[in-house]
Amino acid sequence: MKLQPLLKYISNYIDLTNEEIDFLESKITVRKYLKGQYVVQQGDVCKHQCFVLSGCMKTFYVDAEGQEHIVMFSIEDWWTSDMGSFVTQTPADFNIQCLENSELAMFSYDSMEVLFSRIPKMERFFRQIIEKGFAASQKRIVRSFSLSAKEQYLYFREQYPEIEQRIPQYMVASYLGITKEFLSKIKSQLSLE
Amino acid sequence: MKLQPLLKYISNYIDLTNEEIDFLESKITVRKYLKGQYVVQQGDVCKHQCFVLSGCMKTFYVDAEGQEHIVMFSIEDWWTSDMGSFVTQTPADFNIQCLENSELAMFSYDSMEVLFSRIPKMERFFRQIIEKGFAASQKRIVRSFSLSAKEQYLYFREQYPEIEQRIPQYMVASYLGITKEFLSKIKSQLSLE
DNA sequence: AAATAATGTTAATCTTGTTTAACAATTTTT
DNA sequence: AAAAATTGTTAAACAAGATTAACATTATTT
């Protein structure tokens, strides 16, 4: 059924018995969101860890000048949440908004506690997911310091070709930390090479 | 004894029995490093998660042009490792080098597996630590996009006054992603305000 | 106490990327 | 099919920060 992609994803990390899978499923809420809807809003407490079953979302921060800065995109088989808000259950710094109609498998803060006590393997699973996310985030910091805007764009295009097809270009610019005008310039330069 | 700061740190997250503490201690290696020594070198596999008992270290990346980019500093009561390398046991992208004579409590990859099986609470502890690290890393990305160099410097100075006292200014510049000359300019501007 | 190495400063010039603004192309709505 | 909204492009003027190079200061070693 609907949760198949999540179960398959989990099976890459740990093995679960049928009973465990039943229990796991009882702790998950599947929810649909329309394009434009918010999963988390800056200032609210992030109450869930979300696995994307279908659709696409952006995680972004609106700064003091009202400018939007995209931290990450999430598509099928990715996780999304405001981790800082979730772990401390304090107001979120980030917004998570759907860029397409989407379907999410959601683990609430409380249900995760219960899940981890009953199935310690699930704690291992989440630890491993978060380790990966942390490592990826550190590498992103390094790229933003050591690569030019053009190099970062090429890296993004190579790493996430599917994402570039699905989102407007000005959001790619925001993700890369440059203006849409400059990205446009980079692309026209590249097309002449 | 030596591990007291680590045990105190852990007790903020979980409670351990005396037996558990004994077992934990049997899985930790305490090691001294001299100023200048490397804990991890780019290209080697990062084999440990390290808790800083004393001293100070920098985690940095050397790019294709030979330029050094500091990802983080670690002082007493902080953790350090190349998470990406550690979790996949593949060659590290980062170097970790001591800026002072230092003492580290080290958990090897293998010993952590054993530790987690025997004391599942320790897996919870590490999950929580990594969640925090991940959240901090995401916030750093946002700062690097939404703040000017001057604002980032002021933030660093406010957040980590102890670190600024202990390391040369050109390393602060590297951490902020700017040149030492420009940081010098920022500081002279600030002194005139 | 010199000598050397490491760290920090200043200023001129250059580069990368921003801002502004006008316009073009594409989608979506009516 | 027209109108409106969203997205993308171009170019000129500008600003933030890099580079270069010369020099000043502070630590460290001899």
CSV table of C-alpha atoms (C1' of nucleotides) in Angstrom, one decimal:
chain,number,residue,atom,x,y,z
A,1,MET,CA,0.0,0.0,0.0
A,2,LYS,CA,0.9,3.6,0.4
A,3,LEU,CA,3.7,3.1,2.9
A,4,GLN,CA,5.6,0.7,0.6
A,5,PRO,CA,8.3,3.2,-0.4
A,6,LEU,CA,9.0,4.0,3.3
A,7,LEU,CA,9.2,0.3,4.3
A,8,LYS,CA,11.5,-0.4,1.4
A,9,TYR,CA,13.6,2.6,2.4
A,10,ILE,CA,13.8,1.4,6.0
A,11,SER,CA,14.8,-2.1,4.9
A,12,ASN,CA,18.0,-0.7,3.5
A,13,TYR,CA,19.0,0.0,7.1
A,14,ILE,CA,17.3,-2.5,9.4
A,15,ASP,CA,15.2,-5.7,9.2
A,16,LEU,CA,11.7,-5.6,10.7
A,17,THR,CA,9.4,-8.5,11.5
A,18,ASN,CA,5.8,-8.4,10.4
A,19,GLU,CA,4.7,-7.6,13.9
A,20,GLU,CA,7.1,-4.7,14.1
A,21,ILE,CA,5.9,-3.4,10.7
A,22,ASP,CA,2.4,-3.4,12.0
A,23,PHE,CA,3.3,-1.5,15.1
A,24,LEU,CA,5.4,0.9,13.0
A,25,GLU,CA,2.4,1.5,10.7
A,26,SER,CA,0.2,2.2,13.7
A,27,LYS,CA,2.5,5.1,14.6
A,28,ILE,CA,2.5,6.8,11.2
A,29,THR,CA,0.0,9.3,9.9
A,30,VAL,CA,-0.3,9.7,6.2
A,31,ARG,CA,-1.4,13.1,5.1
A,32,LYS,CA,-1.9,14.9,1.8
A,33,TYR,CA,-1.0,18.5,1.2
A,34,LEU,CA,-1.9,20.7,-1.7
A,35,LYS,CA,0.7,22.7,-3.6
A,36,GLY,CA,1.4,25.9,-1.6
A,37,GLN,CA,0.4,24.4,1.8
A,38,TYR,CA,2.8,24.7,4.7
A,39,VAL,CA,3.9,21.6,6.6
A,40,VAL,CA,5.8,23.7,9.1
A,41,GLN,CA,5.7,27.5,9.6
A,42,GLN,CA,8.5,29.6,11.0
A,43,GLY,CA,7.5,30.2,14.7
A,44,ASP,CA,5.4,27.1,15.1
A,45,VAL,CA,6.8,24.0,16.8
A,46,CYS,CA,7.8,21.3,14.3
A,47,LYS,CA,5.8,18.3,15.6
A,48,HIS,CA,6.8,15.7,13.0
A,49,GLN,CA,9.5,14.0,11.1
A,50,CYS,CA,8.2,13.6,7.6
A,51,PHE,CA,9.0,11.1,4.8
A,52,VAL,CA,8.0,12.2,1.4
A,53,LEU,CA,5.8,9.5,-0.3
A,54,SER,CA,5.1,11.8,-3.3
A,55,GLY,CA,5.5,15.4,-4.2
A,56,CYS,CA,8.2,18.1,-3.6
A,57,MET,CA,8.8,20.6,-0.9
A,58,LYS,CA,11.1,23.4,0.0
A,59,THR,CA,12.6,24.2,3.4
A,60,PHE,CA,13.3,27.9,3.7
A,61,TYR,CA,14.1,30.8,6.1
A,62,VAL,CA,12.7,34.3,5.8
A,63,ASP,CA,15.3,36.8,7.0
A,64,ALA,CA,14.9,40.2,8.7
A,65,GLU,CA,14.6,41.9,5.3
A,66,GLY,CA,11.9,39.5,4.2
A,67,GLN,CA,14.2,37.6,1.8
A,68,GLU,CA,13.7,33.9,1.4
A,69,HIS,CA,16.6,31.5,1.7
A,70,ILE,CA,16.1,27.9,0.6
A,71,VAL,CA,17.9,25.4,2.9
A,72,MET,CA,16.8,22.2,1.1
A,73,PHE,CA,14.4,20.6,-1.3
A,74,SER,CA,12.7,17.3,-0.5
A,75,ILE,CA,11.3,14.9,-3.0
A,76,GLU,CA,10.2,11.2,-2.9
A,77,ASP,CA,12.2,9.1,-0.5
A,78,TRP,CA,13.7,12.1,1.4
A,79,TRP,CA,13.0,13.3,4.9
A,80,THR,CA,12.0,16.7,5.9
A,81,SER,CA,11.5,18.6,9.2
A,82,ASP,CA,13.0,21.5,11.1
A,83,MET,CA,15.3,19.3,13.1
A,84,GLY,CA,16.3,22.1,15.6
A,85,SER,CA,12.6,22.8,16.4
A,86,PHE,CA,11.7,19.1,16.5
A,87,VAL,CA,14.3,17.9,18.9
A,88,THR,CA,13.9,20.8,21.4
A,89,GLN,CA,10.1,21.3,20.7
A,90,THR,CA,10.7,25.0,20.4
A,91,PRO,CA,9.5,27.4,17.6
A,92,ALA,CA,10.8,26.6,14.2
A,93,ASP,CA,13.3,28.8,12.3
A,94,PHE,CA,12.3,27.3,9.0
A,95,ASN,CA,9.2,27.0,6.8
A,96,ILE,CA,8.4,23.9,4.9
A,97,GLN,CA,6.1,24.4,2.0
A,98,CYS,CA,4.8,22.1,-0.7
A,99,LEU,CA,5.8,22.9,-4.3
A,100,GLU,CA,3.5,20.2,-5.6
A,101,ASN,CA,0.6,18.3,-4.3
A,102,SER,CA,2.3,15.9,-1.9
A,103,GLU,CA,1.8,13.0,0.4
A,104,LEU,CA,3.8,12.6,3.6
A,105,ALA,CA,4.3,9.8,6.1
A,106,MET,CA,4.5,11.6,9.4
A,107,PHE,CA,6.0,10.5,12.7
A,108,SER,CA,5.0,12.7,15.6
A,109,TYR,CA,7.4,13.5,18.4
A,110,ASP,CA,5.4,11.5,20.9
A,111,SER,CA,4.9,8.5,18.7
A,112,MET,CA,8.6,8.4,18.0
A,113,GLU,CA,9.3,8.1,21.7
A,114,VAL,CA,7.0,5.1,21.9
A,115,LEU,CA,8.3,3.6,18.7
A,116,PHE,CA,11.9,3.8,19.9
A,117,SER,CA,11.1,2.1,23.2
A,118,ARG,CA,9.2,-0.7,21.5
A,119,ILE,CA,11.5,-1.2,18.6
A,120,PRO,CA,15.1,0.0,19.4
A,121,LYS,CA,16.1,-0.9,15.9
A,122,MET,CA,14.1,2.1,14.8
A,123,GLU,CA,16.2,4.4,17.0
A,124,ARG,CA,19.2,3.0,15.2
A,125,PHE,CA,17.6,3.6,11.8
A,126,PHE,CA,16.8,7.3,12.7
A,127,ARG,CA,20.3,7.8,14.1
A,128,GLN,CA,21.7,6.6,10.8
A,129,ILE,CA,19.4,8.8,8.7
A,130,ILE,CA,20.4,11.9,10.8
A,131,GLU,CA,24.1,11.1,10.6
A,132,LYS,CA,23.7,11.2,6.9
A,133,GLY,CA,21.8,14.4,6.9
A,134,PHE,CA,24.4,16.0,9.2
A,135,ALA,CA,27.3,14.9,7.0
A,136,ALA,CA,25.5,16.2,3.9
A,137,SER,CA,24.9,19.5,5.6
A,138,GLN,CA,28.6,19.9,6.5
A,139,LYS,CA,29.6,19.2,2.9
A,140,ARG,CA,27.2,21.8,1.8
A,141,ILE,CA,28.9,24.4,4.0
A,142,VAL,CA,32.2,23.6,2.5
A,143,ARG,CA,30.9,23.8,-1.1
A,144,SER,CA,29.4,27.2,-0.3
A,145,PHE,CA,32.8,28.4,0.8
A,146,SER,CA,35.1,26.7,-1.7
A,147,LEU,CA,33.1,26.8,-5.0
A,148,SER,CA,32.1,29.8,-7.1
A,149,ALA,CA,28.5,30.3,-7.9
A,150,LYS,CA,28.9,28.7,-11.3
A,151,GLU,CA,30.6,25.6,-9.8
A,152,GLN,CA,27.9,25.3,-7.2
A,153,TYR,CA,25.3,25.4,-9.9
A,154,LEU,CA,27.0,22.8,-11.9
A,155,TYR,CA,27.3,20.6,-8.8
A,156,PHE,CA,23.6,21.0,-8.0
A,157,ARG,CA,22.6,20.2,-11.6
A,158,GLU,CA,24.7,17.1,-11.6
A,159,GLN,CA,23.6,15.9,-8.2
A,160,TYR,CA,19.9,16.7,-8.4
A,161,PRO,CA,18.9,16.7,-12.1
A,162,GLU,CA,15.4,15.5,-11.2
A,163,ILE,CA,14.9,18.4,-8.8
A,164,GLU,CA,16.0,21.0,-11.3
A,165,GLN,CA,13.3,19.8,-13.7
A,166,ARG,CA,10.6,20.3,-11.1
A,167,ILE,CA,11.1,23.7,-9.6
A,168,PRO,CA,11.4,27.2,-10.9
A,169,GLN,CA,14.8,28.6,-11.6
A,170,TYR,CA,14.6,31.4,-9.0
A,171,MET,CA,14.3,28.8,-6.3
A,172,VAL,CA,17.5,27.1,-7.5
A,173,ALA,CA,19.1,30.5,-7.2
A,174,SER,CA,17.8,30.9,-3.7
A,175,TYR,CA,19.1,27.5,-2.8
A,176,LEU,CA,22.5,28.4,-4.2
A,177,GLY,CA,22.6,31.7,-2.3
A,178,ILE,CA,22.6,33.9,-5.4
A,179,THR,CA,20.1,36.1,-7.1
A,180,LYS,CA,17.9,34.9,-9.9
A,181,GLU,CA,19.5,37.4,-12.2
A,182,PHE,CA,22.9,36.1,-11.6
A,183,LEU,CA,21.9,32.5,-12.1
A,184,SER,CA,20.4,33.6,-15.4
A,185,LYS,CA,23.7,35.1,-16.4
A,186,ILE,CA,25.6,31.9,-15.4
A,187,LYS,CA,23.2,29.8,-17.5
A,188,SER,CA,23.7,32.1,-20.5
A,189,GLN,CA,27.5,31.9,-20.1
A,190,LEU,CA,27.3,28.1,-19.9
A,191,SER,CA,25.2,27.9,-23.0
A,192,LEU,CA,27.9,29.8,-25.0
A,193,GLU,CA,30.7,27.5,-23.9
B,1,MET,CA,39.0,10.9,37.0
B,2,LYS,CA,39.7,12.0,33.5
B,3,LEU,CA,36.4,11.0,32.0
B,4,GLN,CA,34.4,13.0,34.5
B,5,PRO,CA,33.5,15.8,32.1
B,6,LEU,CA,32.2,13.2,29.6
B,7,LEU,CA,30.1,11.4,32.2
B,8,LYS,CA,28.7,14.6,33.4
B,9,TYR,CA,27.9,15.6,29.8
B,10,ILE,CA,26.2,12.3,29.1
B,11,SER,CA,24.1,12.6,32.4
B,12,ASN,CA,22.4,15.6,30.8
B,13,TYR,CA,20.8,13.2,28.4
B,14,ILE,CA,20.5,9.8,30.0
B,15,ASP,CA,21.0,8.0,33.3
B,16,LEU,CA,23.5,5.2,33.5
B,17,THR,CA,24.0,2.7,36.3
B,18,ASN,CA,27.5,2.1,37.7
B,19,GLU,CA,27.7,-1.1,35.8
B,20,GLU,CA,26.9,0.7,32.6
B,21,ILE,CA,29.4,3.4,33.3
B,22,ASP,CA,32.1,0.7,33.8
B,23,PHE,CA,31.2,-0.9,30.5
B,24,LEU,CA,31.1,2.5,28.8
B,25,GLU,CA,34.6,3.3,30.2
B,26,SER,CA,36.0,0.0,28.9
B,27,LYS,CA,35.0,1.1,25.4
B,28,ILE,CA,36.7,4.5,25.5
B,29,THR,CA,40.3,5.3,24.6
B,30,VAL,CA,41.7,8.4,26.1
B,31,ARG,CA,44.5,9.9,24.0
B,32,LYS,CA,46.7,12.9,24.1
B,33,TYR,CA,47.6,15.0,21.1
B,34,LEU,CA,50.2,17.7,20.8
B,35,LYS,CA,49.5,21.1,19.2
B,36,GLY,CA,49.7,20.6,15.4
B,37,GLN,CA,49.0,16.9,15.4
B,38,TYR,CA,46.2,15.5,13.2
B,39,VAL,CA,43.3,13.5,14.6
B,40,VAL,CA,42.0,12.8,11.1
B,41,GLN,CA,43.5,13.5,7.7
B,42,GLN,CA,41.7,14.2,4.5
B,43,GLY,CA,41.8,10.8,2.6
B,44,ASP,CA,42.0,8.6,5.7
B,45,VAL,CA,39.0,6.9,7.2
B,46,CYS,CA,37.7,8.6,10.3
B,47,LYS,CA,37.6,5.8,12.8
B,48,HIS,CA,36.4,7.6,15.9
B,49,GLN,CA,33.9,9.9,17.4
B,50,CYS,CA,35.9,12.1,19.8
B,51,PHE,CA,34.8,14.1,22.8
B,52,VAL,CA,37.2,16.9,23.8
B,53,LEU,CA,38.3,16.6,27.4
B,54,SER,CA,40.8,19.4,27.0
B,55,GLY,CA,42.3,21.5,24.2
B,56,CYS,CA,41.0,22.9,21.0
B,57,MET,CA,40.9,21.7,17.4
B,58,LYS,CA,39.9,22.8,13.9
B,59,THR,CA,38.0,20.7,11.3
B,60,PHE,CA,38.9,22.0,7.8
B,61,TYR,CA,38.8,21.2,4.2
B,62,VAL,CA,41.6,21.9,1.7
B,63,ASP,CA,40.2,22.7,-1.7
B,64,ALA,CA,41.5,22.1,-5.2
B,65,GLU,CA,43.5,25.4,-5.0
B,66,GLY,CA,45.1,24.4,-1.7
B,67,GLN,CA,43.0,26.8,0.2
B,68,GLU,CA,41.9,25.9,3.7
B,69,HIS,CA,38.3,26.2,4.8
B,70,ILE,CA,37.4,25.8,8.5
B,71,VAL,CA,34.2,24.0,9.0
B,72,MET,CA,34.2,24.0,12.8
B,73,PHE,CA,36.2,24.5,16.0
B,74,SER,CA,35.9,22.1,18.9
B,75,ILE,CA,36.8,22.8,22.5
B,76,GLU,CA,36.1,21.2,25.9
B,77,ASP,CA,32.8,19.4,26.0
B,78,TRP,CA,32.3,19.3,22.2
B,79,TRP,CA,32.4,16.4,19.8
B,80,THR,CA,34.5,16.1,16.7
B,81,SER,CA,34.7,13.7,13.8
B,82,ASP,CA,34.3,13.6,10.1
B,83,MET,CA,30.7,12.3,10.3
B,84,GLY,CA,30.4,11.5,6.6
B,85,SER,CA,33.6,9.4,6.7
B,86,PHE,CA,32.8,7.8,10.0
B,87,VAL,CA,29.3,6.6,9.2
B,88,THR,CA,30.2,5.1,5.8
B,89,GLN,CA,33.8,4.2,6.8
B,90,THR,CA,35.1,5.8,3.6
B,91,PRO,CA,37.9,8.4,3.1
B,92,ALA,CA,37.5,11.7,5.0
B,93,ASP,CA,36.9,15.0,3.2
B,94,PHE,CA,38.0,16.9,6.3
B,95,ASN,CA,41.1,17.2,8.4
B,96,ILE,CA,41.0,17.6,12.2
B,97,GLN,CA,44.0,19.2,13.7
B,98,CYS,CA,44.9,20.2,17.2
B,99,LEU,CA,45.4,24.0,17.8
B,100,GLU,CA,46.5,23.3,21.4
B,101,ASN,CA,47.8,20.2,23.2
B,102,SER,CA,44.6,18.3,23.7
B,103,GLU,CA,43.1,15.2,25.3
B,104,LEU,CA,40.3,13.3,23.6
B,105,ALA,CA,37.9,10.5,24.7
B,106,MET,CA,37.6,8.4,21.6
B,107,PHE,CA,34.9,5.9,20.6
B,108,SER,CA,35.9,3.6,17.8
B,109,TYR,CA,33.4,2.6,15.1
B,110,ASP,CA,33.5,-1.0,16.3
B,111,SER,CA,33.3,-0.2,20.0
B,112,MET,CA,30.2,1.9,19.3
B,113,GLU,CA,28.4,-1.0,17.7
B,114,VAL,CA,29.1,-3.1,20.8
B,115,LEU,CA,28.2,-0.2,23.1
B,116,PHE,CA,24.9,0.4,21.4
B,117,SER,CA,23.9,-3.3,21.6
B,118,ARG,CA,24.7,-3.6,25.3
B,119,ILE,CA,23.4,-0.1,26.3
B,120,PRO,CA,20.6,1.0,24.0
B,121,LYS,CA,20.4,4.2,25.9
B,122,MET,CA,23.8,5.2,24.5
B,123,GLU,CA,22.3,5.0,21.0
B,124,ARG,CA,19.6,7.4,22.1
B,125,PHE,CA,22.3,9.7,23.6
B,126,PHE,CA,24.2,9.7,20.3
B,127,ARG,CA,21.1,10.2,18.3
B,128,GLN,CA,20.3,13.3,20.3
B,129,ILE,CA,23.9,14.7,20.0
B,130,ILE,CA,23.8,14.2,16.3
B,131,GLU,CA,20.4,15.8,15.9
B,132,LYS,CA,21.8,18.9,17.7
B,133,GLY,CA,24.8,18.9,15.4
B,134,PHE,CA,22.6,18.6,12.3
B,135,ALA,CA,20.3,21.4,13.5
B,136,ALA,CA,23.3,23.7,14.2
B,137,SER,CA,24.8,22.9,10.8
B,138,GLN,CA,21.6,23.9,9.0
B,139,LYS,CA,21.4,27.2,10.9
B,140,ARG,CA,25.0,27.9,9.9
B,141,ILE,CA,24.0,27.5,6.3
B,142,VAL,CA,21.3,30.0,6.7
B,143,ARG,CA,23.6,32.5,8.5
B,144,SER,CA,26.1,32.3,5.7
B,145,PHE,CA,23.4,33.2,3.2
B,146,SER,CA,21.4,35.8,5.1
B,147,LEU,CA,24.0,37.7,7.0
B,148,SER,CA,26.8,40.0,5.8
B,149,ALA,CA,30.4,39.1,6.7
B,150,LYS,CA,30.3,41.8,9.5
B,151,GLU,CA,27.1,40.4,10.9
B,152,GLN,CA,28.5,36.8,10.8
B,153,TYR,CA,31.5,38.0,12.6
B,154,LEU,CA,29.5,39.7,15.3
B,155,TYR,CA,27.4,36.5,15.7
B,156,PHE,CA,30.5,34.4,16.0
B,157,ARG,CA,32.0,36.7,18.6
B,158,GLU,CA,28.8,36.7,20.6
B,159,GLN,CA,28.3,32.9,20.4
B,160,TYR,CA,31.8,31.8,21.0
B,161,PRO,CA,33.8,34.4,22.9
B,162,GLU,CA,36.0,31.7,24.4
B,163,ILE,CA,37.0,30.4,21.1
B,164,GLU,CA,37.9,33.8,19.7
B,165,GLN,CA,40.4,34.2,22.5
B,166,ARG,CA,42.1,31.0,21.8
B,167,ILE,CA,42.7,31.0,18.1
B,168,PRO,CA,44.5,33.3,15.6
B,169,GLN,CA,42.3,35.7,13.7
B,170,TYR,CA,43.0,34.3,10.3
B,171,MET,CA,41.3,31.1,11.4
B,172,VAL,CA,38.2,33.0,12.4
B,173,ALA,CA,38.2,34.5,8.9
B,174,SER,CA,38.5,31.1,7.4
B,175,TYR,CA,35.6,29.9,9.5
B,176,LEU,CA,33.5,32.8,8.4
B,177,GLY,CA,34.4,32.2,4.8
B,178,ILE,CA,36.2,35.5,4.2
B,179,THR,CA,39.9,36.6,3.9
B,180,LYS,CA,41.9,37.6,6.8
B,181,GLU,CA,42.4,41.0,5.2
B,182,PHE,CA,38.7,41.6,5.0
B,183,LEU,CA,38.2,40.5,8.6
B,184,SER,CA,40.9,42.9,9.6
B,185,LYS,CA,39.0,45.7,7.8
B,186,ILE,CA,35.7,44.7,9.5
B,187,LYS,CA,37.4,44.9,12.9
B,188,SER,CA,38.8,48.3,12.3
B,189,GLN,CA,35.4,49.5,11.1
B,190,LEU,CA,33.9,48.1,14.3
B,191,SER,CA,36.5,49.9,16.5
B,192,LEU,CA,35.5,53.2,15.0
B,193,GLU,CA,31.8,52.9,15.6
C,1,DA,C1',69.0,40.1,22.6
C,2,DA,C1',68.8,38.9,17.8
C,3,DA,C1',66.8,36.4,14.5
C,4,DT,C1',63.1,34.1,12.6
C,5,DA,C1',58.5,32.7,12.1
C,6,DA,C1',53.8,33.6,12.7
C,7,DT,C1',50.1,36.8,12.8
C,8,DG,C1',47.8,41.2,11.7
C,9,DT,C1',47.1,45.8,9.1
C,10,DT,C1',46.5,49.0,5.3
C,11,DA,C1',45.5,50.5,0.8
C,12,DA,C1',45.1,50.2,-4.3
C,13,DT,C1',43.1,47.5,-7.7
C,14,DC,C1',40.2,43.9,-9.4
C,15,DT,C1',36.3,40.3,-9.5
C,16,DT,C1',32.2,38.3,-8.3
C,17,DG,C1',27.9,38.9,-7.5
C,18,DT,C1',23.8,42.5,-6.3
C,19,DT,C1',20.5,46.0,-7.4
C,20,DT,C1',17.5,48.2,-10.3
C,21,DA,C1',14.7,48.5,-13.9
C,22,DA,C1',12.7,47.4,-18.2
C,23,DC,C1',11.1,43.9,-20.9
C,24,DA,C1',10.1,38.9,-22.7
C,25,DA,C1',8.3,34.4,-22.3
C,26,DT,C1',5.5,31.1,-20.2
C,27,DT,C1',1.5,29.5,-17.2
C,28,DT,C1',-2.7,30.0,-15.1
C,29,DT,C1',-7.0,32.0,-14.6
C,30,DT,C1',-11.1,34.1,-16.4
D,1,DA,C1',-8.7,33.9,-26.5
D,2,DA,C1',-7.6,37.6,-23.5
D,3,DA,C1',-6.1,39.0,-19.2
D,4,DA,C1',-3.4,38.3,-15.3
D,5,DA,C1',0.1,36.3,-12.8
D,6,DT,C1',4.4,33.9,-12.6
D,7,DT,C1',8.8,33.1,-14.2
D,8,DG,C1',13.0,34.3,-16.8
D,9,DT,C1',16.4,37.6,-19.3
D,10,DT,C1',19.3,41.5,-20.2
D,11,DA,C1',22.2,45.3,-19.2
D,12,DA,C1',24.0,49.3,-16.6
D,13,DA,C1',25.5,51.0,-12.2
D,14,DC,C1',27.0,49.6,-7.8
D,15,DA,C1',28.8,47.1,-3.6
D,16,DA,C1',30.9,43.4,-1.0
D,17,DG,C1',34.6,41.1,-0.6
D,18,DA,C1',39.1,39.1,-2.9
D,19,DT,C1',43.8,39.8,-4.4
D,20,DT,C1',48.2,41.7,-4.2
D,21,DA,C1',51.8,43.6,-2.1
D,22,DA,C1',54.2,46.2,1.3
D,23,DC,C1',54.8,46.7,6.0
D,24,DA,C1',53.8,46.4,11.3
D,25,DT,C1',53.4,43.7,15.3
D,26,DT,C1',53.8,39.8,18.3
D,27,DA,C1',55.6,35.2,19.5
D,28,DT,C1',59.0,31.8,19.4
D,29,DT,C1',63.5,30.1,18.8
D,30,DT,C1',68.4,30.4,18.9
